[in-house]
Short mmCIF file of C-alpha atoms (C1' of nucleotides) in Angstrom, two decimals:
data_model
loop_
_atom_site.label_atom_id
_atom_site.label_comp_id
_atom_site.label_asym_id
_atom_site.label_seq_id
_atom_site.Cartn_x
_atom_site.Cartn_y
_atom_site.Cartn_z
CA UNK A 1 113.27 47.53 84.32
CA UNK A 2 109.94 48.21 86.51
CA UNK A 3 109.63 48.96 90.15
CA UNK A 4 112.48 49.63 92.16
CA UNK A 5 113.36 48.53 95.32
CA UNK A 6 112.23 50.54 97.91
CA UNK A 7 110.22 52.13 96.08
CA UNK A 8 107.01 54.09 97.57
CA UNK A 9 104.56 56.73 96.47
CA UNK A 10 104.66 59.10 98.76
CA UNK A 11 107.32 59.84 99.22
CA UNK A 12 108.24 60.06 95.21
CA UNK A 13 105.78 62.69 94.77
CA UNK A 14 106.99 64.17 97.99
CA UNK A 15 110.56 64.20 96.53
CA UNK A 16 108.82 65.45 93.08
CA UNK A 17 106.81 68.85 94.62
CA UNK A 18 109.87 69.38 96.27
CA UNK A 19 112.26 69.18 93.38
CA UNK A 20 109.77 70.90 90.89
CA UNK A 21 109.33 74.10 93.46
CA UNK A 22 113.33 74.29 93.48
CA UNK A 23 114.20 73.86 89.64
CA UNK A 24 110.78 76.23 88.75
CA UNK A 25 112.09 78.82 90.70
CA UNK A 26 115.67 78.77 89.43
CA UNK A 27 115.33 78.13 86.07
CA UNK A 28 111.38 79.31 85.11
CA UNK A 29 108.54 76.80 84.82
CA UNK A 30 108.78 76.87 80.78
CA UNK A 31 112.66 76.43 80.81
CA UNK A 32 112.18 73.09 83.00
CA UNK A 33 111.33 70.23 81.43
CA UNK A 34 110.03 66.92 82.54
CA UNK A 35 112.48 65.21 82.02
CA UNK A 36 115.17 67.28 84.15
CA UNK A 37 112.87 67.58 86.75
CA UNK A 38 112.57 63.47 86.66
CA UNK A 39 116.54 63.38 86.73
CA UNK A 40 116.46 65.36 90.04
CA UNK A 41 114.44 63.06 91.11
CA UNK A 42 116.11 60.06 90.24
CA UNK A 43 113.44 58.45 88.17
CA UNK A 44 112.46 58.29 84.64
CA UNK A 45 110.15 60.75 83.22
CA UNK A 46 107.33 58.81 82.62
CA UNK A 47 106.90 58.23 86.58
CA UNK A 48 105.83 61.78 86.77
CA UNK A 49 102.84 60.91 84.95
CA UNK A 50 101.78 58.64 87.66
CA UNK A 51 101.35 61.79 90.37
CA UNK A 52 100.54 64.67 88.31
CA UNK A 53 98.41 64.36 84.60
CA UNK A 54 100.55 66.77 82.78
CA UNK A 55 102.82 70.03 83.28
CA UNK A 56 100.62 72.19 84.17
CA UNK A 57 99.05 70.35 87.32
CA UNK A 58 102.06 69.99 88.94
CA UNK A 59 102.66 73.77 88.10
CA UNK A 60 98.79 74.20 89.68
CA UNK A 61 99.43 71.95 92.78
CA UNK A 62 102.60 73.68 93.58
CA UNK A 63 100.74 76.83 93.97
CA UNK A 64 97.71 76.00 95.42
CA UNK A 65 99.75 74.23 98.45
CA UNK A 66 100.99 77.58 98.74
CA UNK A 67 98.64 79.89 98.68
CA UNK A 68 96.76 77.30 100.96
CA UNK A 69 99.60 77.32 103.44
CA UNK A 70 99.34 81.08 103.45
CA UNK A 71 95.88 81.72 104.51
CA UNK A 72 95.94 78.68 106.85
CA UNK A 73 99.30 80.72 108.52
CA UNK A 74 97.35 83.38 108.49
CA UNK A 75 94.18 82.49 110.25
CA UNK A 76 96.19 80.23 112.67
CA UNK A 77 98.04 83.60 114.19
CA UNK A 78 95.12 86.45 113.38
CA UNK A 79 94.47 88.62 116.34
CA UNK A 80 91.04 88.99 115.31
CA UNK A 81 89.62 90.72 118.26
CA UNK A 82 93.13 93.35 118.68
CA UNK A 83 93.15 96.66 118.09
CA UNK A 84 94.39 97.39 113.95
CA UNK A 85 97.67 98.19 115.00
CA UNK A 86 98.16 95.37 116.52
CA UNK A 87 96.34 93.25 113.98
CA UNK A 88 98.87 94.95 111.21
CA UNK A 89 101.95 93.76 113.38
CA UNK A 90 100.62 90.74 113.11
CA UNK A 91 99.83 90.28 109.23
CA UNK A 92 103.22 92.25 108.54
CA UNK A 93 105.48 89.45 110.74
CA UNK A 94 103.55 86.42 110.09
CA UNK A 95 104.16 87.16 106.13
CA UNK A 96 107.61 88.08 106.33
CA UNK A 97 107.77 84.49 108.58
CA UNK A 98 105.91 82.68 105.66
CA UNK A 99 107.54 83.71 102.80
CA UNK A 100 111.08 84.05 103.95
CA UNK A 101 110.66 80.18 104.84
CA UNK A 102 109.20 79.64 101.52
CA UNK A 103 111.69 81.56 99.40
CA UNK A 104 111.14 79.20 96.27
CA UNK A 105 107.51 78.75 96.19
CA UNK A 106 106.93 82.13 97.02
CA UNK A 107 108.59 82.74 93.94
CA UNK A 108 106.92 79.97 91.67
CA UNK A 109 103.67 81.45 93.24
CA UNK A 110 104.48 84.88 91.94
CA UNK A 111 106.29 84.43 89.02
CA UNK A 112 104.56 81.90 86.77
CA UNK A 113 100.97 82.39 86.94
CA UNK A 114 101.00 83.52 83.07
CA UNK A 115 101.82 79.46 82.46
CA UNK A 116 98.44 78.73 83.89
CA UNK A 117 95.69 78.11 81.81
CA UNK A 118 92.52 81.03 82.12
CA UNK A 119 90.81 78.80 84.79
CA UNK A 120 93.72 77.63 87.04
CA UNK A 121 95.15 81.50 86.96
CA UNK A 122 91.33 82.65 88.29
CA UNK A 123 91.56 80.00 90.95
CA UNK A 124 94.65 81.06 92.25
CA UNK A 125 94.10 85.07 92.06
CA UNK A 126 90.81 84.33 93.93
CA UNK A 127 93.11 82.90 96.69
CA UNK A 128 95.33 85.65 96.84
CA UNK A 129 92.48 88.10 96.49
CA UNK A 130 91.15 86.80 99.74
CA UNK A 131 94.30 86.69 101.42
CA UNK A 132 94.98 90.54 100.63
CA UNK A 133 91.30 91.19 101.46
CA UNK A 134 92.46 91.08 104.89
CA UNK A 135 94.85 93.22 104.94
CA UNK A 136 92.49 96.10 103.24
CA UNK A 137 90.09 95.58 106.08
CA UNK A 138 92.38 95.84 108.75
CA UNK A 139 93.74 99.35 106.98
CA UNK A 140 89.91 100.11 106.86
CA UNK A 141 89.19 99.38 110.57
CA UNK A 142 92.06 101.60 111.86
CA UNK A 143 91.20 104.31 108.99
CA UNK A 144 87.57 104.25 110.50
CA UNK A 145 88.78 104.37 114.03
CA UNK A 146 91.61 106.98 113.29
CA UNK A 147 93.63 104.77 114.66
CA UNK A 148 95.47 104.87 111.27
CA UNK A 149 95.73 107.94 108.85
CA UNK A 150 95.06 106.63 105.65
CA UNK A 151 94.12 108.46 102.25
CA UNK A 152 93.73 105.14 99.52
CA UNK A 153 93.29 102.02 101.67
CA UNK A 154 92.96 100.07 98.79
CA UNK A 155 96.28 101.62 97.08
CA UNK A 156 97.90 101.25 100.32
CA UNK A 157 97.36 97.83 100.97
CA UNK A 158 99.07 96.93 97.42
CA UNK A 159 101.88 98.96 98.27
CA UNK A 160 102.35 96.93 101.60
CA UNK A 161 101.88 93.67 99.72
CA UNK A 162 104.20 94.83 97.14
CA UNK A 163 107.03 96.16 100.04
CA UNK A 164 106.75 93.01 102.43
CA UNK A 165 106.46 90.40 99.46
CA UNK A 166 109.79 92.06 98.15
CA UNK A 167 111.73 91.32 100.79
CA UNK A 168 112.11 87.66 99.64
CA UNK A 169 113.96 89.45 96.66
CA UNK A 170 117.51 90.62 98.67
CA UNK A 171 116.97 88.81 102.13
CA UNK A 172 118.89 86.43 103.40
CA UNK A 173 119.17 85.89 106.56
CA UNK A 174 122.89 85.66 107.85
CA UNK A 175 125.11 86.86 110.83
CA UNK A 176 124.00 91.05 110.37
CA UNK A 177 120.47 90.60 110.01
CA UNK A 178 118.28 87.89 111.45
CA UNK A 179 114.42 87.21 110.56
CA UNK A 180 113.07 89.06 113.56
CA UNK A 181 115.35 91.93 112.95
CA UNK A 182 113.82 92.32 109.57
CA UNK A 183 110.78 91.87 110.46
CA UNK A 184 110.75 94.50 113.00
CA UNK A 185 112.32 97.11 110.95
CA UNK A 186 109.43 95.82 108.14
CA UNK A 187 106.75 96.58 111.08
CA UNK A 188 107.78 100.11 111.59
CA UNK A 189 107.42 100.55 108.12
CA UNK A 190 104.16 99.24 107.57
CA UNK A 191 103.08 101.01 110.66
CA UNK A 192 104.31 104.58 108.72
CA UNK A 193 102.91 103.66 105.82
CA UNK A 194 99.46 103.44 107.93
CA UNK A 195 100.06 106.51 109.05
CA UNK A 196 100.74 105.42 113.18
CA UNK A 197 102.42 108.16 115.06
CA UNK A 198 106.15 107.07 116.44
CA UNK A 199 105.41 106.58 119.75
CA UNK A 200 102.00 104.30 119.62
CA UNK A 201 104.14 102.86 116.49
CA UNK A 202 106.97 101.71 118.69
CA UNK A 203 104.47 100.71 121.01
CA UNK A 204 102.79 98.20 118.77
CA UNK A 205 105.79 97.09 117.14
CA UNK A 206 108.28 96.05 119.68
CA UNK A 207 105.39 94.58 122.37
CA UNK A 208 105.16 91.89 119.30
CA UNK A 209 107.35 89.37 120.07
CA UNK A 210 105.26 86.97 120.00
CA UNK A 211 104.66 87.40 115.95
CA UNK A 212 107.86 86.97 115.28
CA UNK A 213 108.13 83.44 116.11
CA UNK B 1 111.20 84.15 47.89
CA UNK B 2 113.66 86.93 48.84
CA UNK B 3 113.56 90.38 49.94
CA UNK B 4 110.14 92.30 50.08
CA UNK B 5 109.18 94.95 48.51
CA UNK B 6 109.37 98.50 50.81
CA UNK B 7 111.87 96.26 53.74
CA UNK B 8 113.63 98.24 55.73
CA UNK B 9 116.56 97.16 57.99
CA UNK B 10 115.73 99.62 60.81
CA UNK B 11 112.01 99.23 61.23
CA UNK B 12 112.03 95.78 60.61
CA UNK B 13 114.86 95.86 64.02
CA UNK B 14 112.23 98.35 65.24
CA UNK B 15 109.01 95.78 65.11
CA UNK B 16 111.40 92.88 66.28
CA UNK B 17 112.04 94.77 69.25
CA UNK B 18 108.66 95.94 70.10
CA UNK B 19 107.11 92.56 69.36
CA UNK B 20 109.53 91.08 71.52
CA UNK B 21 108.87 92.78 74.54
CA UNK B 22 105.17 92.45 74.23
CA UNK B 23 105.26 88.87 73.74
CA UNK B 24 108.20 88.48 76.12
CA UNK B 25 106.35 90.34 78.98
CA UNK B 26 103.02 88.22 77.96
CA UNK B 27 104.11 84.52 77.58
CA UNK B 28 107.51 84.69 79.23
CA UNK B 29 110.68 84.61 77.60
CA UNK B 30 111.28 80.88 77.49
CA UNK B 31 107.40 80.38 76.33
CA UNK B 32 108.13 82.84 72.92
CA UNK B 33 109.63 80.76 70.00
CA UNK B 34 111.60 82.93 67.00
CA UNK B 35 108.62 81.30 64.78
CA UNK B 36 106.12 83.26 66.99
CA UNK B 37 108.21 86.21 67.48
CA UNK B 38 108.37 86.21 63.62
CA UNK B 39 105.19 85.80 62.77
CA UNK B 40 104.13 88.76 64.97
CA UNK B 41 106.68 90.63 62.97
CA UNK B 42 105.18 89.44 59.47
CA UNK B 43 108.52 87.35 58.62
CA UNK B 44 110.05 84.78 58.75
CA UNK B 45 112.47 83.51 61.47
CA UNK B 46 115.51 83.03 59.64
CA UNK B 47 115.39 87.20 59.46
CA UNK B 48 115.34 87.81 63.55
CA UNK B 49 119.10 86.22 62.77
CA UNK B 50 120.17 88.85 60.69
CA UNK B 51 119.65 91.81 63.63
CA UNK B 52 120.18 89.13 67.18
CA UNK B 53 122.72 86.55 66.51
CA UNK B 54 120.22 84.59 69.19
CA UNK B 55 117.65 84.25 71.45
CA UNK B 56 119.74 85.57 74.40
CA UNK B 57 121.15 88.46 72.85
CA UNK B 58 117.51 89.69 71.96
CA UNK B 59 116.68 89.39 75.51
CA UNK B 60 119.70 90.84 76.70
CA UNK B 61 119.51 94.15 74.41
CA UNK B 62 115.80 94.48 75.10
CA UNK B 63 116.99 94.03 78.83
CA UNK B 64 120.07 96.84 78.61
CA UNK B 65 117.57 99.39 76.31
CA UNK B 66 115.52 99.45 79.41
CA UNK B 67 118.40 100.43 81.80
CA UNK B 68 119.91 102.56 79.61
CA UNK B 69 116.76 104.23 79.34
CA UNK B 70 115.88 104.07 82.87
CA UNK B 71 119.25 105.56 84.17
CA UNK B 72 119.22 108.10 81.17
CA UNK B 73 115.86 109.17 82.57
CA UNK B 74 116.64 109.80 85.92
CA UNK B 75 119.86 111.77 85.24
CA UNK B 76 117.91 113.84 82.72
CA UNK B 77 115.46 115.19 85.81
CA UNK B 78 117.85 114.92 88.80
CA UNK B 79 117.92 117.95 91.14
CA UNK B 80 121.70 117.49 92.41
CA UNK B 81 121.87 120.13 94.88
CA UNK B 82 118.37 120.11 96.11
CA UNK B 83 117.37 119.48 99.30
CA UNK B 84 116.92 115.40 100.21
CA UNK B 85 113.17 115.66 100.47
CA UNK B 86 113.44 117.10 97.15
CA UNK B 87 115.33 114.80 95.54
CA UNK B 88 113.57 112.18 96.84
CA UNK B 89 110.24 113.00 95.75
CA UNK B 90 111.63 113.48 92.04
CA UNK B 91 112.99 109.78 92.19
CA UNK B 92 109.81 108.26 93.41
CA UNK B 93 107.61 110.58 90.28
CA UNK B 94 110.25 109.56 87.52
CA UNK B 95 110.78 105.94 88.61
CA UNK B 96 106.61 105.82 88.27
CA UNK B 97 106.84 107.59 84.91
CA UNK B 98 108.90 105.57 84.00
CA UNK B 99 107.78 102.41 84.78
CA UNK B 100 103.95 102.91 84.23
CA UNK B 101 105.04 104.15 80.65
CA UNK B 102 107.22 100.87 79.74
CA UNK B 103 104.96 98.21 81.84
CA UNK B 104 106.23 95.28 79.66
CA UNK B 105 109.70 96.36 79.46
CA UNK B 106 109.66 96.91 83.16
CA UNK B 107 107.93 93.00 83.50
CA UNK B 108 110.80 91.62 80.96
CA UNK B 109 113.85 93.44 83.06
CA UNK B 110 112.77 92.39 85.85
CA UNK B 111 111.43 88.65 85.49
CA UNK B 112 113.56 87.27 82.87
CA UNK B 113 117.25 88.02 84.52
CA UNK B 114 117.26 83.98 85.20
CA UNK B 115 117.46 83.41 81.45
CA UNK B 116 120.56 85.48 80.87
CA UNK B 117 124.04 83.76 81.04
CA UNK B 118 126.32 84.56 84.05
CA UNK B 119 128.42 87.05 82.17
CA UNK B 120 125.09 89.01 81.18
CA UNK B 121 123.14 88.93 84.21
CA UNK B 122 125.96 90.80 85.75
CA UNK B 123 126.08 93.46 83.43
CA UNK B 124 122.51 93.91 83.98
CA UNK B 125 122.20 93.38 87.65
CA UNK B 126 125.59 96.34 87.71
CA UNK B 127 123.02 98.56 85.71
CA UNK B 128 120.70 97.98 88.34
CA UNK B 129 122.66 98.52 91.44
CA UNK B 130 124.13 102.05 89.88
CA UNK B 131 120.56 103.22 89.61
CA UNK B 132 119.60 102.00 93.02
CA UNK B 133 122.70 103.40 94.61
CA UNK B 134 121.05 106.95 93.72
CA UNK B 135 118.28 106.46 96.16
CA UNK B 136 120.58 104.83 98.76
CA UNK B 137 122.70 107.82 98.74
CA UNK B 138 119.77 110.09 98.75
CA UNK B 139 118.13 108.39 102.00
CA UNK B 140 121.70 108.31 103.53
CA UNK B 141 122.00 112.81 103.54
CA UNK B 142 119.04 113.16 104.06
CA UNK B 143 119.24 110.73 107.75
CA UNK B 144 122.56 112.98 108.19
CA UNK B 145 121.06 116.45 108.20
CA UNK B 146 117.97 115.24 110.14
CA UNK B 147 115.69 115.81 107.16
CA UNK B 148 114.56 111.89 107.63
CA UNK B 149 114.51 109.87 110.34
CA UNK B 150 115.57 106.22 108.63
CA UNK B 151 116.78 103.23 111.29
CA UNK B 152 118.77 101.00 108.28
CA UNK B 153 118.83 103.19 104.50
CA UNK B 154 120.24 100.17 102.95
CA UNK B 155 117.07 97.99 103.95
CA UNK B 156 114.74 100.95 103.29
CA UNK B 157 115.63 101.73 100.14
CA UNK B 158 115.44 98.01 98.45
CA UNK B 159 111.88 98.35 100.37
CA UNK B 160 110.95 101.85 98.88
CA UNK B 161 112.20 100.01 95.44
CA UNK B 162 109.95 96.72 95.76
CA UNK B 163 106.95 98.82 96.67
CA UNK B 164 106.96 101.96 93.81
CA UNK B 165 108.19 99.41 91.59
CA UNK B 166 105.13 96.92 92.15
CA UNK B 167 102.74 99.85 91.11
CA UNK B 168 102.83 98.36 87.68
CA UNK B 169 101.78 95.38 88.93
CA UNK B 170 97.87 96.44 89.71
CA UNK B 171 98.08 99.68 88.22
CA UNK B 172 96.33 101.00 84.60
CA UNK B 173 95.51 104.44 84.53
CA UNK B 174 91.80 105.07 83.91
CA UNK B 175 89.31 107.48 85.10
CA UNK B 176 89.44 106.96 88.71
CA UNK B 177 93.29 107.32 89.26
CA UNK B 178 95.58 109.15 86.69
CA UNK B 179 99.52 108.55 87.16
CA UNK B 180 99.65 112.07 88.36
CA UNK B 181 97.50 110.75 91.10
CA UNK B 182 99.23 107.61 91.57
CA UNK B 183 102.38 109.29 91.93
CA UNK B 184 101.42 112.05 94.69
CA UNK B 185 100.29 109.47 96.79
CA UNK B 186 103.31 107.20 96.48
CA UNK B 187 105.26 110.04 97.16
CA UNK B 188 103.35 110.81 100.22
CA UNK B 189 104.30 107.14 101.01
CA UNK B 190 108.07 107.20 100.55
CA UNK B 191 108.22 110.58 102.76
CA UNK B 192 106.29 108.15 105.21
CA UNK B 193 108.97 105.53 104.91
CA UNK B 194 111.60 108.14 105.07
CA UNK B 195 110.38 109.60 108.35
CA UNK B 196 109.31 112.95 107.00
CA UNK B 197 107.32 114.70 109.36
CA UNK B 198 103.50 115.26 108.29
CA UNK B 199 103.77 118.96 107.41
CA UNK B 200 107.07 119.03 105.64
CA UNK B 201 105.81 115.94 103.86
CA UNK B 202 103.22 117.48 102.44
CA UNK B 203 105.11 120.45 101.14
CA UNK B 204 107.45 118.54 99.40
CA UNK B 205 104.96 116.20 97.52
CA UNK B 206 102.16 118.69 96.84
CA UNK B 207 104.81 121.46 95.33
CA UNK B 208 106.63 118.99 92.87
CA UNK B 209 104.34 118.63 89.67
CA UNK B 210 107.63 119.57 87.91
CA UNK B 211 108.22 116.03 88.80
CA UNK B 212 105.41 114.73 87.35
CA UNK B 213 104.99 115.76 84.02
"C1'" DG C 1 102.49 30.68 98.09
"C1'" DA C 2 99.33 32.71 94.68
"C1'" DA C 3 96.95 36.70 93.15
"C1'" DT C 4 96.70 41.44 93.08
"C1'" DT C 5 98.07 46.01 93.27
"C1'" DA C 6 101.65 49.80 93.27
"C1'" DA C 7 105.57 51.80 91.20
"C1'" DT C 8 108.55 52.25 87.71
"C1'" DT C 9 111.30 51.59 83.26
"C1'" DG C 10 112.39 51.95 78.40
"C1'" DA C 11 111.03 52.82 74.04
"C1'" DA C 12 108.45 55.32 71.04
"C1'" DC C 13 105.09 59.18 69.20
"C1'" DG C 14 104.63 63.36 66.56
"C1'" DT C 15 105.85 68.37 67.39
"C1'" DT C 16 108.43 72.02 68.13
"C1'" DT C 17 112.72 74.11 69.22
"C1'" DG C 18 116.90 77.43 68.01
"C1'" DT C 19 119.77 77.95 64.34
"C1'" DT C 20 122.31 77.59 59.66
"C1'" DT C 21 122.68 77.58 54.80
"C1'" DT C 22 121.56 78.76 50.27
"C1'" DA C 23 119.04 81.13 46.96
"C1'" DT C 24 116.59 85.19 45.52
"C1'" DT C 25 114.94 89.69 45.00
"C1'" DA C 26 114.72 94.93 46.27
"C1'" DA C 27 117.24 98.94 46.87
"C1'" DT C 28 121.36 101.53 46.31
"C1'" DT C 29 125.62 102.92 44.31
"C1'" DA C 30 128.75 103.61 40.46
"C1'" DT D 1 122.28 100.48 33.19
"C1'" DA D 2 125.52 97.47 35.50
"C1'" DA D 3 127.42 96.08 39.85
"C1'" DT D 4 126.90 95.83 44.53
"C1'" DT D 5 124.80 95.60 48.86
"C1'" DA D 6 120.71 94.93 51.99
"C1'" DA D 7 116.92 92.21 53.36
"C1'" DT D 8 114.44 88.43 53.17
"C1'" DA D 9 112.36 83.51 52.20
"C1'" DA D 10 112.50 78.59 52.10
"C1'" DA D 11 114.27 74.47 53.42
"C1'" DA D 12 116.78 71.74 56.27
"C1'" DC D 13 119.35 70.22 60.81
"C1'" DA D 14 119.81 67.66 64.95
"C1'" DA D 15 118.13 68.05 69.48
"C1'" DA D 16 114.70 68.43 72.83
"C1'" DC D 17 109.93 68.70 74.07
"C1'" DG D 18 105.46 66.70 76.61
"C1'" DT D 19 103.21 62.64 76.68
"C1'" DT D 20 101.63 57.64 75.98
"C1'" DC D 21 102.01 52.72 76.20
"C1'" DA D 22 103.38 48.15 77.11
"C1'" DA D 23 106.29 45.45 79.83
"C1'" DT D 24 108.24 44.34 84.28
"C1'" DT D 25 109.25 44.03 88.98
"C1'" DA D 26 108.40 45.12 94.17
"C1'" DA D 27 105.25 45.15 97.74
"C1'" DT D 28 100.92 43.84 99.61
"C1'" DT D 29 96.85 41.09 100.26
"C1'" DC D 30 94.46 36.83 100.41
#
DNA sequence: GAATTAATTGAACGTTTGTTTTATTAATTA
DNA sequence: TAATTAATAAAACAAACGTTCAATTAATTC
C-alpha cells in the first residue's frame, strides 16, 4: 500500500498533535508509544516520521504550542494600564479560561518536562518563566502602591500559580459549578492571598465580567 | 553466581525502595526499567522479583508507604479539640513538613496514579480523600462558629491543597528561606484563604512553632 | 496525458522491556 | 557438622520499543 485516498498533510498532523496531547495526558508520554499513537490516528507508524523527526519533537511541539498559546492569551486580554487589582482579576480569570479549555495539554505541559532533553526543558521553563514574570510584577506594583499587602511577592506568586493551575486537577465544569463561577470564587482568593481588603476585593472581582469570557 | 556475601533480605528491600523512589520521582515511573532500578541497587533484576512480584506492585507500595505515612503523621500532631484557626494552622505546618521532607515520594504519589490499575488507584485515591476530608471538615466549623469567613469549603480546600502542596515544586531550603520560614508564611496564606481577620491571623500563625518542629 | 511531488504502507533493524526459571552460594538452624 | 532456608546470579523468553528504508499510490503541476 502507499497513499491513501484522501489523504492530506495537514490535516494528518492536525489529527496527530491532537491525538498525541490526549493519549500523553492519559497514559504518560513514556507509556505511549508510536505506534498506539499512529493507531489513533488511523495510520501506520512510520507516517509519524513524516511530521515530527522522533518522540521527543512531537513531545517539544506539543508544549511549545502551549505555552505559546498562553502568553499570546495573555497579552491579548492584559489590562496593562489598570490599577493591580484589576490587572490580578484579569491574569487570575484569563488562566483559569486557558487552562480549563486546555485540560490535556495543560497537563502534558506540566507533567512531562523530565522527558525533555536538557535543552528543550530550558526552552520551555524560559517560557513559563516569562509568563509567571508577570504575575510577580503585578504583585510588586500593588505591593509598592499598597494597594496589595504583601510580605514574599516572589513566594506568593508561586503559591497563586500553584492554586489557580490546580484547579484543572478536580474541575469540571457541570450543572453546580460553571467556569465563571469558579473563576470568581478563584478571584476572591487570589485577591486574599494579595492581601485586598473585602470590600475593594468585591469591588474588583465582581465589576470583571468581562474576564470571564 | 548466587547469594553474596553479607546480603540481607531487609536492607536489600530497604535500597530497592529508596532507589525506587529516587529514580521514580527523577525519570518517571514508566521511563525506570528493573535493569536500572537494579543496577542502582548493586543487583541484579531477577532479585527486585523476590520482594515486588512486579513493576506495579513496587509502585503501588512505594505509593501506599507515603499515605500511610502521611495520614500517620497528621494524626500523630492533630489538636482535636482546638480551636479551627488552630487546627488549621497545624495542618498547613505538618502537610509542609511533610512534604518538603519526602519531595520525591510526594512527586511519585502524586504523578504516577495513571500507572496504577483501576483496582489500585482507588485504594490510593480513598487514602487521599480521608486525609483531605480532615481539612474539609476543619474549614467547614470553623465557617460555622464565624472563626472564617469561607463562600464554598469544598472548593477552598482542594485550592488550599494544590497551593501548600506545590511548595515542593520550587522550594529547597537554603540560606535565604528555612522551612520554618516557608511554613509561617503559608500559614499566613491559608488564614488569608480562610478569611481570618488580620489580627487573629497573626496570633494563630506566629504562636504555633509547636507546629513546626 | 506525462512528470513530479506528497502521503503513506509494510517490512525490517537492533535494542530493550518485564518476567520466569534454574542453579548456586551464604547464612541459619538442628 | 549436616540439613535447611534465604538471597542472589545468570541466562533465557517472547513481546514491544523507536526508527529507517524502499516501494507504491494519490494528488498536483506542467
Amino acid at each position: 500500500m502507499a497513499r491513501t485516498s484522501g489523504s492530506d498533510g495537514e490535516k494528518t498532523e492536525a489529527a496527530i498533535r491532537e491525538a498525541a496531547v490526549l493519549l500523553i495526558a492519559r497514559h504518560g508520554f513514556e507509556a505511549v508509544s508510536m505506534r498506539q499513537l499512529a493507531a489513533e490516528v488511523g495510520v501506520q507508524a512510520a507516517a509519524l516520521y513524516r511530521y515530527f523527526p522522533n518522540k521527543e519533537e512531537l513531545l517539544y511541539s506539543l508544549m511549545r504550542e502551549h505555552m505559546d498559546g498562553l502568553i499570546a492569551s495573555w497579552e491579548k486580554v492584559r489590562p496593562s494600564s489598570a490599577d493591580p487589582a484589576t490587572r490580578l482579576a484579569a491574569y487570575t480569570a484569563n488562566h483559569i479560561r486557558y487552562h480549563v479549555e486546555r485540560r490535556h495539554s495543560t497537563h502534558v505541559s506540566n507533567m512531562e518536562l523530565r522527558s525533555l532533553s536538557p535543552e528543550k526543558l530550558t526552552a520551555i521553563l524560559k517560557l513559563r518563566t516569562a509568563y509567571e514574570k508577570e504575575l510577580r510584577q503585578i504583585l510588586r506594583d500593588g505591593a509598592e502602591s499598597g494597594a496589595f499587602d504583601i510580605e514574599d511577592t516572589a513566594l506568593t506568586a508561586m503559591a497563586m500559580i500553584q492554586m489557580i493551575t490546580g484547579v484543572i486537577v478536580w474541575f469540571r465544569p457541570d450543572e453546580r459549578l460553571s467556569v465563571a463561577d469558579v473563576t470568581r470564587k478563584y478571584q476572591t482568593m487570589t485577591m486574599r492571598l494579595a492581601g485586598v481588603e473585602q470590600t475593594e476585593e468585591a469591588r474588583h472581582v465582581y465589576a470583571l465580567d468581562e474576564f470571564r469570557a
